[in-house]
């Protein structure tokens, strides 16, 4: 079976969701201390690469590999951490897609604005980055997005083609802590529209494109932590002694070791 890029992206997003859901129930048992900040604001600037679809004679590729990338992507949003590893974020993004000078494409101008709702998973804590660095982190994010697309081909007097799209997105965000309030971030995101009728250049998409659009973005940005506390949950590691004791069927999780003590009697108990 042949998988398109959009299907591969969808499968990756599904695994992300399943993996997160399988762990979030356990993680919710270990609440982050209440004296840490959980909100943050982020802003990013960067570049995009519209992968497909394009009409015949159109593309947005750079002239050559050494060409300077265009500054054609911008996004900003808010993130809230539910606990030490899981959070949610909402963001707004804007992408300009045009032909590049000298790349052989017919002229066109397109703009996509989007709103996204995503889950966030702290991979830095999973892979224990704190064992070798106190200022490097790594987040994964994925969720759904809704967008509006406008495009013009040919002369400026032409009426723009407009379409409302929706789909999903998934990405990864390396973090560098500059201070207790500020982060420098990189972000790499893949976005897919699942019912994109128009090409990125504004022409009608061919049936064989399966009405799907794919866009990559790379950006550099800053994250600002919000709140009155000194630290943010991104950099707080829960110790084993902070794991709450929870009863279970015939066993219990100890407050220090985190192991189940099997009892012969079928009743809730505490080791």
PDB file of N, CA and C in Angstrom, residues 111-208:
ATOM      1  N   UNK A 111      -1.767  33.474   0.431  1.00  0.00           N
ATOM      2  CA  UNK A 111      -1.662  33.712   1.863  1.00  0.00           C
ATOM      3  C   UNK A 111      -2.573  32.742   2.594  1.00  0.00           C
ATOM      4  N   UNK A 112      -2.030  32.089   3.607  1.00  0.00           N
ATOM      5  CA  UNK A 112      -2.850  31.213   4.445  1.00  0.00           C
ATOM      6  C   UNK A 112      -2.746  31.674   5.899  1.00  0.00           C
ATOM      7  N   UNK A 113      -3.877  31.888   6.529  1.00  0.00           N
ATOM      8  CA  UNK A 113      -3.939  32.194   7.956  1.00  0.00           C
ATOM      9  C   UNK A 113      -4.648  31.036   8.645  1.00  0.00           C
ATOM     10  N   UNK A 114      -4.178  30.660   9.816  1.00  0.00           N
ATOM     11  CA  UNK A 114      -4.732  29.477  10.472  1.00  0.00           C
ATOM     12  C   UNK A 114      -4.833  29.673  11.980  1.00  0.00           C
ATOM     13  N   UNK A 115      -5.689  28.837  12.586  1.00  0.00           N
ATOM     14  CA  UNK A 115      -5.838  28.745  14.031  1.00  0.00           C
ATOM     15  C   UNK A 115      -5.672  27.285  14.419  1.00  0.00           C
ATOM     16  N   UNK A 116      -4.853  27.015  15.415  1.00  0.00           N
ATOM     17  CA  UNK A 116      -4.588  25.635  15.797  1.00  0.00           C
ATOM     18  C   UNK A 116      -4.852  25.372  17.275  1.00  0.00           C
ATOM     19  N   UNK A 117      -5.296  24.155  17.574  1.00  0.00           N
ATOM     20  CA  UNK A 117      -5.453  23.664  18.941  1.00  0.00           C
ATOM     21  C   UNK A 117      -4.640  22.380  19.038  1.00  0.00           C
ATOM     22  N   UNK A 118      -3.645  22.366  19.916  1.00  0.00           N
ATOM     23  CA  UNK A 118      -2.721  21.242  19.940  1.00  0.00           C
ATOM     24  C   UNK A 118      -2.438  20.755  21.352  1.00  0.00           C
ATOM     25  N   UNK A 119      -2.102  19.478  21.441  1.00  0.00           N
ATOM     26  CA  UNK A 119      -1.572  18.924  22.665  1.00  0.00           C
ATOM     27  C   UNK A 119      -0.059  19.057  22.658  1.00  0.00           C
ATOM     28  N   UNK A 120       0.536  19.185  23.826  1.00  0.00           N
ATOM     29  CA  UNK A 120       1.985  19.352  23.958  1.00  0.00           C
ATOM     30  C   UNK A 120       2.522  18.267  24.887  1.00  0.00           C
ATOM     31  N   UNK A 121       3.638  17.677  24.516  1.00  0.00           N
ATOM     32  CA  UNK A 121       4.254  16.601  25.276  1.00  0.00           C
ATOM     33  C   UNK A 121       5.726  16.938  25.493  1.00  0.00           C
ATOM     34  N   UNK A 122       6.169  16.944  26.752  1.00  0.00           N
ATOM     35  CA  UNK A 122       7.544  17.318  27.091  1.00  0.00           C
ATOM     36  C   UNK A 122       8.481  16.117  26.930  1.00  0.00           C
ATOM     37  N   UNK A 123       9.112  16.022  25.767  1.00  0.00           N
ATOM     38  CA  UNK A 123      10.049  14.925  25.507  1.00  0.00           C
ATOM     39  C   UNK A 123      11.329  15.077  26.313  1.00  0.00           C
ATOM     40  N   UNK A 124      11.684  16.313  26.670  1.00  0.00           N
ATOM     41  CA  UNK A 124      12.890  16.541  27.456  1.00  0.00           C
ATOM     42  C   UNK A 124      12.841  15.824  28.795  1.00  0.00           C
ATOM     43  N   UNK A 125      11.653  15.777  29.413  1.00  0.00           N
ATOM     44  CA  UNK A 125      11.532  15.068  30.690  1.00  0.00           C
ATOM     45  C   UNK A 125      11.521  13.562  30.476  1.00  0.00           C
ATOM     46  N   UNK A 126      10.916  13.101  29.393  1.00  0.00           N
ATOM     47  CA  UNK A 126      10.887  11.667  29.112  1.00  0.00           C
ATOM     48  C   UNK A 126      12.301  11.126  28.915  1.00  0.00           C
ATOM     49  N   UNK A 127      13.119  11.866  28.168  1.00  0.00           N
ATOM     50  CA  UNK A 127      14.494  11.426  27.893  1.00  0.00           C
ATOM     51  C   UNK A 127      15.492  11.959  28.914  1.00  0.00           C
ATOM     52  N   UNK A 128      14.985  12.580  29.983  1.00  0.00           N
ATOM     53  CA  UNK A 128      15.796  13.028  31.111  1.00  0.00           C
ATOM     54  C   UNK A 128      16.944  13.931  30.680  1.00  0.00           C
ATOM     55  N   UNK A 129      16.586  14.994  29.954  1.00  0.00           N
ATOM     56  CA  UNK A 129      17.594  15.970  29.552  1.00  0.00           C
ATOM     57  C   UNK A 129      18.268  16.612  30.761  1.00  0.00           C
ATOM     58  N   UNK A 130      17.555  16.646  31.903  1.00  0.00           N
ATOM     59  CA  UNK A 130      18.108  17.297  33.087  1.00  0.00           C
ATOM     60  C   UNK A 130      19.353  16.594  33.616  1.00  0.00           C
ATOM     61  N   UNK A 131      19.623  15.366  33.167  1.00  0.00           N
ATOM     62  CA  UNK A 131      20.820  14.652  33.619  1.00  0.00           C
ATOM     63  C   UNK A 131      22.088  15.194  32.979  1.00  0.00           C
ATOM     64  N   UNK A 132      21.965  15.915  31.867  1.00  0.00           N
ATOM     65  CA  UNK A 132      23.166  16.475  31.240  1.00  0.00           C
ATOM     66  C   UNK A 132      23.074  17.982  30.989  1.00  0.00           C
ATOM     67  N   UNK A 133      21.873  18.575  31.147  1.00  0.00           N
ATOM     68  CA  UNK A 133      21.740  20.019  30.949  1.00  0.00           C
ATOM     69  C   UNK A 133      20.534  20.545  31.711  1.00  0.00           C
ATOM     70  N   UNK A 134      20.682  21.716  32.304  1.00  0.00           N
ATOM     71  CA  UNK A 134      19.583  22.378  33.011  1.00  0.00           C
ATOM     72  C   UNK A 134      18.961  23.489  32.158  1.00  0.00           C
ATOM     73  N   UNK A 135      19.372  23.616  30.902  1.00  0.00           N
ATOM     74  CA  UNK A 135      18.873  24.712  30.076  1.00  0.00           C
ATOM     75  C   UNK A 135      18.439  24.283  28.669  1.00  0.00           C
ATOM     76  N   UNK A 136      18.397  22.974  28.405  1.00  0.00           N
ATOM     77  CA  UNK A 136      17.977  22.469  27.102  1.00  0.00           C
ATOM     78  C   UNK A 136      16.732  21.609  27.278  1.00  0.00           C
ATOM     79  N   UNK A 137      15.702  21.885  26.480  1.00  0.00           N
ATOM     80  CA  UNK A 137      14.468  21.117  26.537  1.00  0.00           C
ATOM     81  C   UNK A 137      13.984  20.732  25.155  1.00  0.00           C
ATOM     82  N   UNK A 138      12.950  19.913  25.101  1.00  0.00           N
ATOM     83  CA  UNK A 138      12.409  19.475  23.818  1.00  0.00           C
ATOM     84  C   UNK A 138      10.923  19.176  23.978  1.00  0.00           C
ATOM     85  N   UNK A 139      10.087  19.853  23.180  1.00  0.00           N
ATOM     86  CA  UNK A 139       8.648  19.639  23.200  1.00  0.00           C
ATOM     87  C   UNK A 139       8.189  19.041  21.875  1.00  0.00           C
ATOM     88  N   UNK A 140       7.187  18.183  21.933  1.00  0.00           N
ATOM     89  CA  UNK A 140       6.481  17.704  20.745  1.00  0.00           C
ATOM     90  C   UNK A 140       5.064  18.252  20.814  1.00  0.00           C
ATOM     91  N   UNK A 141       4.487  18.583  19.669  1.00  0.00           N
ATOM     92  CA  UNK A 141       3.120  19.110  19.669  1.00  0.00           C
ATOM     93  C   UNK A 141       2.373  18.583  18.451  1.00  0.00           C
ATOM     94  N   UNK A 142       1.074  18.468  18.579  1.00  0.00           N
ATOM     95  CA  UNK A 142       0.245  17.991  17.477  1.00  0.00           C
ATOM     96  C   UNK A 142      -1.215  18.221  17.766  1.00  0.00           C
ATOM     97  N   UNK A 143      -1.999  18.461  16.709  1.00  0.00           N
ATOM     98  CA  UNK A 143      -3.423  18.684  16.893  1.00  0.00           C
ATOM     99  C   UNK A 143      -4.109  19.049  15.597  1.00  0.00           C
ATOM    100  N   UNK A 144      -5.214  19.760  15.716  1.00  0.00           N
ATOM    101  CA  UNK A 144      -6.018  20.125  14.552  1.00  0.00           C
ATOM    102  C   UNK A 144      -5.842  21.606  14.238  1.00  0.00           C
ATOM    103  N   UNK A 145      -6.122  21.974  12.989  1.00  0.00           N
ATOM    104  CA  UNK A 145      -6.015  23.370  12.579  1.00  0.00           C
ATOM    105  C   UNK A 145      -7.124  23.708  11.593  1.00  0.00           C
ATOM    106  N   UNK A 146      -7.524  24.975  11.623  1.00  0.00           N
ATOM    107  CA  UNK A 146      -8.524  25.511  10.709  1.00  0.00           C
ATOM    108  C   UNK A 146      -7.904  26.722  10.020  1.00  0.00           C
ATOM    109  N   UNK A 147      -8.066  26.829   8.712  1.00  0.00           N
ATOM    110  CA  UNK A 147      -7.357  27.875   7.985  1.00  0.00           C
ATOM    111  C   UNK A 147      -8.206  28.474   6.876  1.00  0.00           C
ATOM    112  N   UNK A 148      -7.804  29.678   6.465  1.00  0.00           N
ATOM    113  CA  UNK A 148      -8.380  30.320   5.297  1.00  0.00           C
ATOM    114  C   UNK A 148      -7.268  30.629   4.311  1.00  0.00           C
ATOM    115  N   UNK A 149      -7.500  30.285   3.063  1.00  0.00           N
ATOM    116  CA  UNK A 149      -6.487  30.392   2.021  1.00  0.00           C
ATOM    117  C   UNK A 149      -6.954  31.355   0.936  1.00  0.00           C
ATOM    118  N   UNK A 150      -6.076  32.306   0.553  1.00  0.00           N
ATOM    119  CA  UNK A 150      -6.360  33.241  -0.525  1.00  0.00           C
ATOM    120  C   UNK A 150      -5.206  33.215  -1.516  1.00  0.00           C
ATOM    121  N   UNK A 151      -5.526  33.277  -2.810  1.00  0.00           N
ATOM    122  CA  UNK A 151      -4.471  33.207  -3.820  1.00  0.00           C
ATOM    123  C   UNK A 151      -4.841  34.024  -5.047  1.00  0.00           C
ATOM    124  N   UNK A 152      -3.794  34.592  -5.680  1.00  0.00           N
ATOM    125  CA  UNK A 152      -3.936  35.311  -6.940  1.00  0.00           C
ATOM    126  C   UNK A 152      -2.885  34.818  -7.918  1.00  0.00           C
ATOM    127  N   UNK A 153      -3.291  34.582  -9.137  1.00  0.00           N
ATOM    128  CA  UNK A 153      -2.344  34.292 -10.212  1.00  0.00           C
ATOM    129  C   UNK A 153      -2.504  35.369 -11.277  1.00  0.00           C
ATOM    130  N   UNK A 154      -1.424  35.676 -11.967  1.00  0.00           N
ATOM    131  CA  UNK A 154      -1.515  36.688 -13.034  1.00  0.00           C
ATOM    132  C   UNK A 154      -1.447  38.101 -12.499  1.00  0.00           C
ATOM    133  N   UNK A 155      -2.282  38.992 -13.049  1.00  0.00           N
ATOM    134  CA  UNK A 155      -2.177  40.413 -12.722  1.00  0.00           C
ATOM    135  C   UNK A 155      -2.838  40.725 -11.377  1.00  0.00           C
ATOM    136  N   UNK A 156      -2.516  41.931 -10.850  1.00  0.00           N
ATOM    137  CA  UNK A 156      -2.977  42.336  -9.531  1.00  0.00           C
ATOM    138  C   UNK A 156      -4.469  42.626  -9.484  1.00  0.00           C
ATOM    139  N   UNK A 157      -5.082  42.887 -10.627  1.00  0.00           N
ATOM    140  CA  UNK A 157      -6.507  43.239 -10.650  1.00  0.00           C
ATOM    141  C   UNK A 157      -7.411  42.010 -10.570  1.00  0.00           C
ATOM    142  N   UNK A 158      -6.814  40.832 -10.674  1.00  0.00           N
ATOM    143  CA  UNK A 158      -7.603  39.604 -10.618  1.00  0.00           C
ATOM    144  C   UNK A 158      -8.204  39.413  -9.230  1.00  0.00           C
ATOM    145  N   UNK A 159      -9.420  38.935  -9.171  1.00  0.00           N
ATOM    146  CA  UNK A 159     -10.059  38.655  -7.894  1.00  0.00           C
ATOM    147  C   UNK A 159      -9.435  37.411  -7.265  1.00  0.00           C
ATOM    148  N   UNK A 160      -9.156  37.484  -5.974  1.00  0.00           N
ATOM    149  CA  UNK A 160      -8.480  36.383  -5.291  1.00  0.00           C
ATOM    150  C   UNK A 160      -9.398  35.173  -5.137  1.00  0.00           C
ATOM    151  N   UNK A 161      -8.812  33.977  -5.302  1.00  0.00           N
ATOM    152  CA  UNK A 161      -9.531  32.735  -5.015  1.00  0.00           C
ATOM    153  C   UNK A 161      -9.443  32.485  -3.517  1.00  0.00           C
ATOM    154  N   UNK A 162     -10.568  32.140  -2.892  1.00  0.00           N
ATOM    155  CA  UNK A 162     -10.621  31.977  -1.435  1.00  0.00           C
ATOM    156  C   UNK A 162     -11.176  30.596  -1.093  1.00  0.00           C
ATOM    157  N   UNK A 163     -10.580  29.967  -0.089  1.00  0.00           N
ATOM    158  CA  UNK A 163     -11.055  28.664   0.351  1.00  0.00           C
ATOM    159  C   UNK A 163     -10.813  28.496   1.846  1.00  0.00           C
ATOM    160  N   UNK A 164     -11.767  27.882   2.515  1.00  0.00           N
ATOM    161  CA  UNK A 164     -11.613  27.531   3.926  1.00  0.00           C
ATOM    162  C   UNK A 164     -11.187  26.074   4.031  1.00  0.00           C
ATOM    163  N   UNK A 165     -10.109  25.829   4.773  1.00  0.00           N
ATOM    164  CA  UNK A 165      -9.558  24.483   4.897  1.00  0.00           C
ATOM    165  C   UNK A 165      -9.523  24.042   6.351  1.00  0.00           C
ATOM    166  N   UNK A 166      -9.185  22.802   6.547  1.00  0.00           N
ATOM    167  CA  UNK A 166      -8.982  22.248   7.883  1.00  0.00           C
ATOM    168  C   UNK A 166      -8.116  21.014   7.783  1.00  0.00           C
ATOM    169  N   UNK A 167      -7.503  20.656   8.878  1.00  0.00           N
ATOM    170  CA  UNK A 167      -6.649  19.475   8.855  1.00  0.00           C
ATOM    171  C   UNK A 167      -5.928  19.305  10.169  1.00  0.00           C
ATOM    172  N   UNK A 168      -4.695  18.860  10.106  1.00  0.00           N
ATOM    173  CA  UNK A 168      -3.938  18.575  11.309  1.00  0.00           C
ATOM    174  C   UNK A 168      -2.499  19.016  11.133  1.00  0.00           C
ATOM    175  N   UNK A 169      -1.785  19.086  12.235  1.00  0.00           N
ATOM    176  CA  UNK A 169      -0.398  19.520  12.224  1.00  0.00           C
ATOM    177  C   UNK A 169       0.358  18.801  13.339  1.00  0.00           C
ATOM    178  N   UNK A 170       1.653  18.633  13.133  1.00  0.00           N
ATOM    179  CA  UNK A 170       2.500  17.979  14.119  1.00  0.00           C
ATOM    180  C   UNK A 170       3.893  18.574  14.012  1.00  0.00           C
ATOM    181  N   UNK A 171       4.570  18.726  15.155  1.00  0.00           N
ATOM    182  CA  UNK A 171       5.879  19.359  15.106  1.00  0.00           C
ATOM    183  C   UNK A 171       6.713  19.070  16.334  1.00  0.00           C
ATOM    184  N   UNK A 172       7.915  19.626  16.331  1.00  0.00           N
ATOM    185  CA  UNK A 172       8.862  19.439  17.417  1.00  0.00           C
ATOM    186  C   UNK A 172       9.541  20.782  17.692  1.00  0.00           C
ATOM    187  N   UNK A 173       9.796  21.069  18.977  1.00  0.00           N
ATOM    188  CA  UNK A 173      10.314  22.376  19.373  1.00  0.00           C
ATOM    189  C   UNK A 173      11.476  22.228  20.349  1.00  0.00           C
ATOM    190  N   UNK A 174      12.729  22.319  19.902  1.00  0.00           N
ATOM    191  CA  UNK A 174      13.864  22.391  20.829  1.00  0.00           C
ATOM    192  C   UNK A 174      13.835  23.722  21.587  1.00  0.00           C
ATOM    193  N   UNK A 175      14.240  23.675  22.869  1.00  0.00           N
ATOM    194  CA  UNK A 175      14.215  24.854  23.731  1.00  0.00           C
ATOM    195  C   UNK A 175      15.600  25.125  24.316  1.00  0.00           C
ATOM    196  N   UNK A 176      15.948  26.401  24.440  1.00  0.00           N
ATOM    197  CA  UNK A 176      17.155  26.827  25.151  1.00  0.00           C
ATOM    198  C   UNK A 176      16.739  27.883  26.165  1.00  0.00           C
ATOM    199  N   UNK A 177      16.945  27.608  27.440  1.00  0.00           N
ATOM    200  CA  UNK A 177      16.540  28.542  28.491  1.00  0.00           C
ATOM    201  C   UNK A 177      17.535  29.678  28.593  1.00  0.00           C
ATOM    202  N   UNK A 178      17.060  30.902  28.376  1.00  0.00           N
ATOM    203  CA  UNK A 178      17.899  32.088  28.517  1.00  0.00           C
ATOM    204  C   UNK A 178      17.845  32.639  29.934  1.00  0.00           C
ATOM    205  N   UNK A 179      16.685  32.503  30.564  1.00  0.00           N
ATOM    206  CA  UNK A 179      16.494  32.923  31.949  1.00  0.00           C
ATOM    207  C   UNK A 179      15.282  32.171  32.492  1.00  0.00           C
ATOM    208  N   UNK A 180      14.922  32.432  33.735  1.00  0.00           N
ATOM    209  CA  UNK A 180      13.745  31.778  34.313  1.00  0.00           C
ATOM    210  C   UNK A 180      12.457  32.280  33.681  1.00  0.00           C
ATOM    211  N   UNK A 181      12.539  33.332  32.874  1.00  0.00           N
ATOM    212  CA  UNK A 181      11.355  33.911  32.245  1.00  0.00           C
ATOM    213  C   UNK A 181      11.342  33.819  30.730  1.00  0.00           C
ATOM    214  N   UNK A 182      12.467  33.469  30.112  1.00  0.00           N
ATOM    215  CA  UNK A 182      12.576  33.562  28.655  1.00  0.00           C
ATOM    216  C   UNK A 182      13.265  32.346  28.062  1.00  0.00           C
ATOM    217  N   UNK A 183      12.734  31.881  26.922  1.00  0.00           N
ATOM    218  CA  UNK A 183      13.334  30.783  26.166  1.00  0.00           C
ATOM    219  C   UNK A 183      13.614  31.213  24.739  1.00  0.00           C
ATOM    220  N   UNK A 184      14.674  30.671  24.171  1.00  0.00           N
ATOM    221  CA  UNK A 184      14.908  30.726  22.727  1.00  0.00           C
ATOM    222  C   UNK A 184      14.466  29.384  22.167  1.00  0.00           C
ATOM    223  N   UNK A 185      13.639  29.397  21.112  1.00  0.00           N
ATOM    224  CA  UNK A 185      13.108  28.141  20.575  1.00  0.00           C
ATOM    225  C   UNK A 185      13.328  28.034  19.076  1.00  0.00           C
ATOM    226  N   UNK A 186      13.453  26.804  18.621  1.00  0.00           N
ATOM    227  CA  UNK A 186      13.376  26.451  17.211  1.00  0.00           C
ATOM    228  C   UNK A 186      12.109  25.621  17.046  1.00  0.00           C
ATOM    229  N   UNK A 187      11.499  25.676  15.888  1.00  0.00           N
ATOM    230  CA  UNK A 187      10.308  24.858  15.687  1.00  0.00           C
ATOM    231  C   UNK A 187      10.261  24.348  14.259  1.00  0.00           C
ATOM    232  N   UNK A 188       9.912  23.069  14.130  1.00  0.00           N
ATOM    233  CA  UNK A 188       9.740  22.430  12.829  1.00  0.00           C
ATOM    234  C   UNK A 188       8.364  21.776  12.821  1.00  0.00           C
ATOM    235  N   UNK A 189       7.502  22.223  11.917  1.00  0.00           N
ATOM    236  CA  UNK A 189       6.111  21.770  11.899  1.00  0.00           C
ATOM    237  C   UNK A 189       5.700  21.353  10.498  1.00  0.00           C
ATOM    238  N   UNK A 190       4.935  20.276  10.419  1.00  0.00           N
ATOM    239  CA  UNK A 190       4.306  19.836   9.172  1.00  0.00           C
ATOM    240  C   UNK A 190       2.807  20.039   9.305  1.00  0.00           C
ATOM    241  N   UNK A 191       2.206  20.695   8.333  1.00  0.00           N
ATOM    242  CA  UNK A 191       0.772  20.991   8.332  1.00  0.00           C
ATOM    243  C   UNK A 191       0.123  20.373   7.112  1.00  0.00           C
ATOM    244  N   UNK A 192      -1.029  19.745   7.323  1.00  0.00           N
ATOM    245  CA  UNK A 192      -1.752  19.129   6.215  1.00  0.00           C
ATOM    246  C   UNK A 192      -3.197  19.616   6.199  1.00  0.00           C
ATOM    247  N   UNK A 193      -3.664  20.045   5.036  1.00  0.00           N
ATOM    248  CA  UNK A 193      -5.079  20.325   4.810  1.00  0.00           C
ATOM    249  C   UNK A 193      -5.699  19.083   4.182  1.00  0.00           C
ATOM    250  N   UNK A 194      -6.790  18.602   4.755  1.00  0.00           N
ATOM    251  CA  UNK A 194      -7.326  17.321   4.300  1.00  0.00           C
ATOM    252  C   UNK A 194      -8.343  17.460   3.168  1.00  0.00           C
ATOM    253  N   UNK A 195      -8.845  18.670   2.919  1.00  0.00           N
ATOM    254  CA  UNK A 195      -9.796  18.858   1.821  1.00  0.00           C
ATOM    255  C   UNK A 195      -9.446  20.119   1.037  1.00  0.00           C
ATOM    256  N   UNK A 196      -8.216  20.201   0.571  1.00  0.00           N
ATOM    257  CA  UNK A 196      -7.745  21.396  -0.129  1.00  0.00           C
ATOM    258  C   UNK A 196      -8.072  21.299  -1.625  1.00  0.00           C
ATOM    259  N   UNK A 197      -9.043  22.074  -2.046  1.00  0.00           N
ATOM    260  CA  UNK A 197      -9.498  22.032  -3.438  1.00  0.00           C
ATOM    261  C   UNK A 197      -8.580  22.828  -4.369  1.00  0.00           C
ATOM    262  N   UNK A 198      -7.903  23.856  -3.831  1.00  0.00           N
ATOM    263  CA  UNK A 198      -7.039  24.705  -4.642  1.00  0.00           C
ATOM    264  C   UNK A 198      -5.576  24.331  -4.464  1.00  0.00           C
ATOM    265  N   UNK A 199      -4.792  24.508  -5.533  1.00  0.00           N
ATOM    266  CA  UNK A 199      -3.346  24.404  -5.419  1.00  0.00           C
ATOM    267  C   UNK A 199      -2.826  25.593  -4.627  1.00  0.00           C
ATOM    268  N   UNK A 200      -1.577  25.506  -4.166  1.00  0.00           N
ATOM    269  CA  UNK A 200      -0.992  26.622  -3.433  1.00  0.00           C
ATOM    270  C   UNK A 200      -0.873  27.879  -4.286  1.00  0.00           C
ATOM    271  N   UNK A 201      -0.906  27.725  -5.600  1.00  0.00           N
ATOM    272  CA  UNK A 201      -0.835  28.888  -6.492  1.00  0.00           C
ATOM    273  C   UNK A 201      -2.208  29.459  -6.807  1.00  0.00           C
ATOM    274  N   UNK A 202      -3.275  28.815  -6.353  1.00  0.00           N
ATOM    275  CA  UNK A 202      -4.628  29.328  -6.561  1.00  0.00           C
ATOM    276  C   UNK A 202      -5.402  28.657  -7.669  1.00  0.00           C
ATOM    277  N   UNK A 203      -4.757  27.824  -8.479  1.00  0.00           N
ATOM    278  CA  UNK A 203      -5.463  27.104  -9.533  1.00  0.00           C
ATOM    279  C   UNK A 203      -6.169  25.874  -8.945  1.00  0.00           C
ATOM    280  N   UNK A 204      -7.078  25.297  -9.714  1.00  0.00           N
ATOM    281  CA  UNK A 204      -7.817  24.119  -9.254  1.00  0.00           C
ATOM    282  C   UNK A 204      -6.889  22.903  -9.140  1.00  0.00           C
ATOM    283  N   UNK A 205      -7.010  22.197  -8.025  1.00  0.00           N
ATOM    284  CA  UNK A 205      -6.174  21.029  -7.799  1.00  0.00           C
ATOM    285  C   UNK A 205      -6.701  19.837  -8.589  1.00  0.00           C
ATOM    286  N   UNK A 206      -5.785  19.058  -9.135  1.00  0.00           N
ATOM    287  CA  UNK A 206      -6.167  17.870  -9.896  1.00  0.00           C
ATOM    288  C   UNK A 206      -6.709  16.789  -8.972  1.00  0.00           C
ATOM    289  N   UNK A 207      -7.588  15.941  -9.514  1.00  0.00           N
ATOM    290  CA  UNK A 207      -8.215  14.892  -8.713  1.00  0.00           C
ATOM    291  C   UNK A 207      -7.186  13.941  -8.111  1.00  0.00           C
ATOM    292  N   UNK A 208      -6.099  13.673  -8.843  1.00  0.00           N
ATOM    293  CA  UNK A 208      -5.116  12.721  -8.335  1.00  0.00           C
ATOM    294  C   UNK A 208      -4.363  13.226  -7.109  1.00  0.00           C
TER     295      UNK A 208
END
